[in-house]
């Protein structure tokens, strides 16, 4: 078996809570990443697991689409894994770590590992550039969300409420948290499609 | 507490573009002012869902969140795309010497 690995390391001035929110907010994917993320069907989710069918447009070969089953695991406070079986039937594992130091500044590491058997070994030279393109696109599309959410949370924004009424309350210096699963309305499109549970 | 005045934009700028969005440091909120039927409607434009950014559809008279596609009626501030019961905060405005300002007491 041939193993192909590609790693991306980024720095961004947001809290770890915002970093994880972006990873686990499944609802934004088809709106913000709609060019490449065509469908998402949530099968199951709890405080550390999410199982979903996703259909993406294949990077570089954009005339191709690929449906995959993703299993996301929040392994510990700073690590998650996505186990994926989809693109050309290739199993892969994506490891994401987010570490906050100093406060409101994170190092975000993504490592893609592909396990290639048989004819799929022929794809080995293509995968690094495909993943570079995918990662860069998704990162750039997500970046303004993270920066804006961080700013608003530091101005006292509360999910499903908005900005505080009093100007004096529009400042928050305390710890930020990301509780999983991310809260959604009962009529969220992604909830309507839930297949299990 | 007395009303405070927070300058937003010039009248001619709003007439030209019909939509002006600004983060106001002293108000500590993002405000979008829309010129609708000759009236100025100014609202907080931080989506109450997860703090997303709005696109403005003047023809449909709606704000649409770029993050999760939640839609709000500009006039009433109410969410029209799902069962969310909250409402976008409306800010009163006044015009002085061609400058439109937000008035707020908070």
PDB file of N, CA and C in Angstrom, chain A residues 115-153:
ATOM      1  N   UNK A 115      -4.587   6.392   1.612  1.00  0.00           N
ATOM      2  CA  UNK A 115      -4.097   5.010   1.595  1.00  0.00           C
ATOM      3  C   UNK A 115      -4.443   4.409   0.229  1.00  0.00           C
ATOM      4  N   UNK A 116      -3.424   4.197  -0.595  1.00  0.00           N
ATOM      5  CA  UNK A 116      -3.647   3.819  -1.988  1.00  0.00           C
ATOM      6  C   UNK A 116      -3.265   2.357  -2.230  1.00  0.00           C
ATOM      7  N   UNK A 117      -4.225   1.610  -2.797  1.00  0.00           N
ATOM      8  CA  UNK A 117      -3.947   0.214  -3.174  1.00  0.00           C
ATOM      9  C   UNK A 117      -4.242   0.053  -4.666  1.00  0.00           C
ATOM     10  N   UNK A 118      -3.616  -0.972  -5.269  1.00  0.00           N
ATOM     11  CA  UNK A 118      -3.908  -1.348  -6.661  1.00  0.00           C
ATOM     12  C   UNK A 118      -3.718  -0.175  -7.616  1.00  0.00           C
ATOM     13  N   UNK A 119      -4.656  -0.028  -8.566  1.00  0.00           N
ATOM     14  CA  UNK A 119      -4.535   1.002  -9.608  1.00  0.00           C
ATOM     15  C   UNK A 119      -4.547   2.406  -9.014  1.00  0.00           C
ATOM     16  N   UNK A 120      -5.076   2.541  -7.809  1.00  0.00           N
ATOM     17  CA  UNK A 120      -5.180   3.882  -7.206  1.00  0.00           C
ATOM     18  C   UNK A 120      -3.806   4.476  -6.880  1.00  0.00           C
ATOM     19  N   UNK A 121      -2.772   3.612  -6.849  1.00  0.00           N
ATOM     20  CA  UNK A 121      -1.406   4.137  -6.655  1.00  0.00           C
ATOM     21  C   UNK A 121      -1.039   5.125  -7.757  1.00  0.00           C
ATOM     22  N   UNK A 122      -1.668   4.930  -8.934  1.00  0.00           N
ATOM     23  CA  UNK A 122      -1.369   5.834 -10.062  1.00  0.00           C
ATOM     24  C   UNK A 122      -1.768   7.277  -9.749  1.00  0.00           C
ATOM     25  N   UNK A 123      -2.683   7.422  -8.795  1.00  0.00           N
ATOM     26  CA  UNK A 123      -3.157   8.773  -8.455  1.00  0.00           C
ATOM     27  C   UNK A 123      -2.216   9.500  -7.491  1.00  0.00           C
ATOM     28  N   UNK A 124      -1.232   8.795  -6.999  1.00  0.00           N
ATOM     29  CA  UNK A 124      -0.356   9.375  -5.964  1.00  0.00           C
ATOM     30  C   UNK A 124       0.255  10.714  -6.370  1.00  0.00           C
ATOM     31  N   UNK A 125       0.741  10.877  -7.604  1.00  0.00           N
ATOM     32  CA  UNK A 125       1.359  12.168  -7.945  1.00  0.00           C
ATOM     33  C   UNK A 125       0.354  13.327  -7.980  1.00  0.00           C
ATOM     34  N   UNK A 126      -0.925  12.991  -8.197  1.00  0.00           N
ATOM     35  CA  UNK A 126      -1.937  14.059  -8.326  1.00  0.00           C
ATOM     36  C   UNK A 126      -2.435  14.571  -6.974  1.00  0.00           C
ATOM     37  N   UNK A 127      -2.452  13.691  -5.986  1.00  0.00           N
ATOM     38  CA  UNK A 127      -3.140  14.024  -4.733  1.00  0.00           C
ATOM     39  C   UNK A 127      -2.557  15.242  -4.007  1.00  0.00           C
ATOM     40  N   UNK A 128      -1.236  15.401  -3.931  1.00  0.00           N
ATOM     41  CA  UNK A 128      -0.736  16.582  -3.207  1.00  0.00           C
ATOM     42  C   UNK A 128      -1.232  17.896  -3.797  1.00  0.00           C
ATOM     43  N   UNK A 129      -1.229  18.020  -5.117  1.00  0.00           N
ATOM     44  CA  UNK A 129      -1.686  19.291  -5.703  1.00  0.00           C
ATOM     45  C   UNK A 129      -3.198  19.442  -5.584  1.00  0.00           C
ATOM     46  N   UNK A 130      -3.931  18.323  -5.665  1.00  0.00           N
ATOM     47  CA  UNK A 130      -5.388  18.398  -5.469  1.00  0.00           C
ATOM     48  C   UNK A 130      -5.710  18.891  -4.056  1.00  0.00           C
ATOM     49  N   UNK A 131      -4.997  18.337  -3.084  1.00  0.00           N
ATOM     50  CA  UNK A 131      -5.297  18.711  -1.705  1.00  0.00           C
ATOM     51  C   UNK A 131      -4.841  20.135  -1.408  1.00  0.00           C
ATOM     52  N   UNK A 132      -3.739  20.557  -2.052  1.00  0.00           N
ATOM     53  CA  UNK A 132      -3.293  21.943  -1.862  1.00  0.00           C
ATOM     54  C   UNK A 132      -4.356  22.903  -2.370  1.00  0.00           C
ATOM     55  N   UNK A 133      -4.910  22.580  -3.541  1.00  0.00           N
ATOM     56  CA  UNK A 133      -5.936  23.462  -4.115  1.00  0.00           C
ATOM     57  C   UNK A 133      -7.194  23.467  -3.241  1.00  0.00           C
ATOM     58  N   UNK A 134      -7.609  22.288  -2.822  1.00  0.00           N
ATOM     59  CA  UNK A 134      -8.805  22.165  -1.974  1.00  0.00           C
ATOM     60  C   UNK A 134      -8.612  22.948  -0.677  1.00  0.00           C
ATOM     61  N   UNK A 135      -7.477  22.695  -0.017  1.00  0.00           N
ATOM     62  CA  UNK A 135      -7.237  23.311   1.285  1.00  0.00           C
ATOM     63  C   UNK A 135      -7.166  24.834   1.178  1.00  0.00           C
ATOM     64  N   UNK A 136      -6.486  25.326   0.150  1.00  0.00           N
ATOM     65  CA  UNK A 136      -6.347  26.771  -0.012  1.00  0.00           C
ATOM     66  C   UNK A 136      -7.714  27.428  -0.250  1.00  0.00           C
ATOM     67  N   UNK A 137      -8.505  26.807  -1.092  1.00  0.00           N
ATOM     68  CA  UNK A 137      -9.811  27.375  -1.411  1.00  0.00           C
ATOM     69  C   UNK A 137     -10.718  27.425  -0.178  1.00  0.00           C
ATOM     70  N   UNK A 138     -10.810  26.289   0.502  1.00  0.00           N
ATOM     71  CA  UNK A 138     -11.685  26.229   1.674  1.00  0.00           C
ATOM     72  C   UNK A 138     -11.168  27.181   2.763  1.00  0.00           C
ATOM     73  N   UNK A 139      -9.853  27.214   2.937  1.00  0.00           N
ATOM     74  CA  UNK A 139      -9.287  28.099   3.959  1.00  0.00           C
ATOM     75  C   UNK A 139      -9.624  29.563   3.662  1.00  0.00           C
ATOM     76  N   UNK A 140      -9.429  29.974   2.432  1.00  0.00           N
ATOM     77  CA  UNK A 140      -9.692  31.376   2.083  1.00  0.00           C
ATOM     78  C   UNK A 140     -11.175  31.717   2.201  1.00  0.00           C
ATOM     79  N   UNK A 141     -12.036  30.753   1.871  1.00  0.00           N
ATOM     80  CA  UNK A 141     -13.475  31.001   1.991  1.00  0.00           C
ATOM     81  C   UNK A 141     -13.902  31.082   3.456  1.00  0.00           C
ATOM     82  N   UNK A 142     -13.243  30.326   4.321  1.00  0.00           N
ATOM     83  CA  UNK A 142     -13.606  30.309   5.745  1.00  0.00           C
ATOM     84  C   UNK A 142     -12.993  31.468   6.537  1.00  0.00           C
ATOM     85  N   UNK A 143     -11.882  31.977   6.065  1.00  0.00           N
ATOM     86  CA  UNK A 143     -11.129  32.962   6.854  1.00  0.00           C
ATOM     87  C   UNK A 143     -11.968  34.176   7.280  1.00  0.00           C
ATOM     88  N   UNK A 144     -12.730  34.810   6.363  1.00  0.00           N
ATOM     89  CA  UNK A 144     -13.515  35.962   6.810  1.00  0.00           C
ATOM     90  C   UNK A 144     -14.571  35.617   7.861  1.00  0.00           C
ATOM     91  N   UNK A 145     -15.076  34.366   7.816  1.00  0.00           N
ATOM     92  CA  UNK A 145     -16.065  33.950   8.824  1.00  0.00           C
ATOM     93  C   UNK A 145     -15.418  33.918  10.204  1.00  0.00           C
ATOM     94  N   UNK A 146     -14.221  33.330  10.248  1.00  0.00           N
ATOM     95  CA  UNK A 146     -13.554  33.190  11.541  1.00  0.00           C
ATOM     96  C   UNK A 146     -13.202  34.559  12.116  1.00  0.00           C
ATOM     97  N   UNK A 147     -12.661  35.434  11.271  1.00  0.00           N
ATOM     98  CA  UNK A 147     -12.240  36.749  11.765  1.00  0.00           C
ATOM     99  C   UNK A 147     -13.431  37.566  12.252  1.00  0.00           C
ATOM    100  N   UNK A 148     -14.514  37.491  11.488  1.00  0.00           N
ATOM    101  CA  UNK A 148     -15.693  38.273  11.870  1.00  0.00           C
ATOM    102  C   UNK A 148     -16.336  37.712  13.142  1.00  0.00           C
ATOM    103  N   UNK A 149     -16.473  36.395  13.200  1.00  0.00           N
ATOM    104  CA  UNK A 149     -17.091  35.802  14.400  1.00  0.00           C
ATOM    105  C   UNK A 149     -16.261  36.130  15.637  1.00  0.00           C
ATOM    106  N   UNK A 150     -14.939  36.026  15.516  1.00  0.00           N
ATOM    107  CA  UNK A 150     -14.067  36.363  16.647  1.00  0.00           C
ATOM    108  C   UNK A 150     -14.322  37.799  17.109  1.00  0.00           C
ATOM    109  N   UNK A 151     -14.356  38.713  16.157  1.00  0.00           N
ATOM    110  CA  UNK A 151     -14.573  40.129  16.495  1.00  0.00           C
ATOM    111  C   UNK A 151     -15.919  40.317  17.216  1.00  0.00           C
ATOM    112  N   UNK A 152     -16.961  39.699  16.673  1.00  0.00           N
ATOM    113  CA  UNK A 152     -18.286  39.900  17.271  1.00  0.00           C
ATOM    114  C   UNK A 152     -18.374  39.253  18.658  1.00  0.00           C
ATOM    115  N   UNK A 153     -17.783  38.072  18.833  1.00  0.00           N
ATOM    116  CA  UNK A 153     -17.808  37.440  20.159  1.00  0.00           C
ATOM    117  C   UNK A 153     -17.092  38.313  21.180  1.00  0.00           C
TER     118      UNK A 153
END
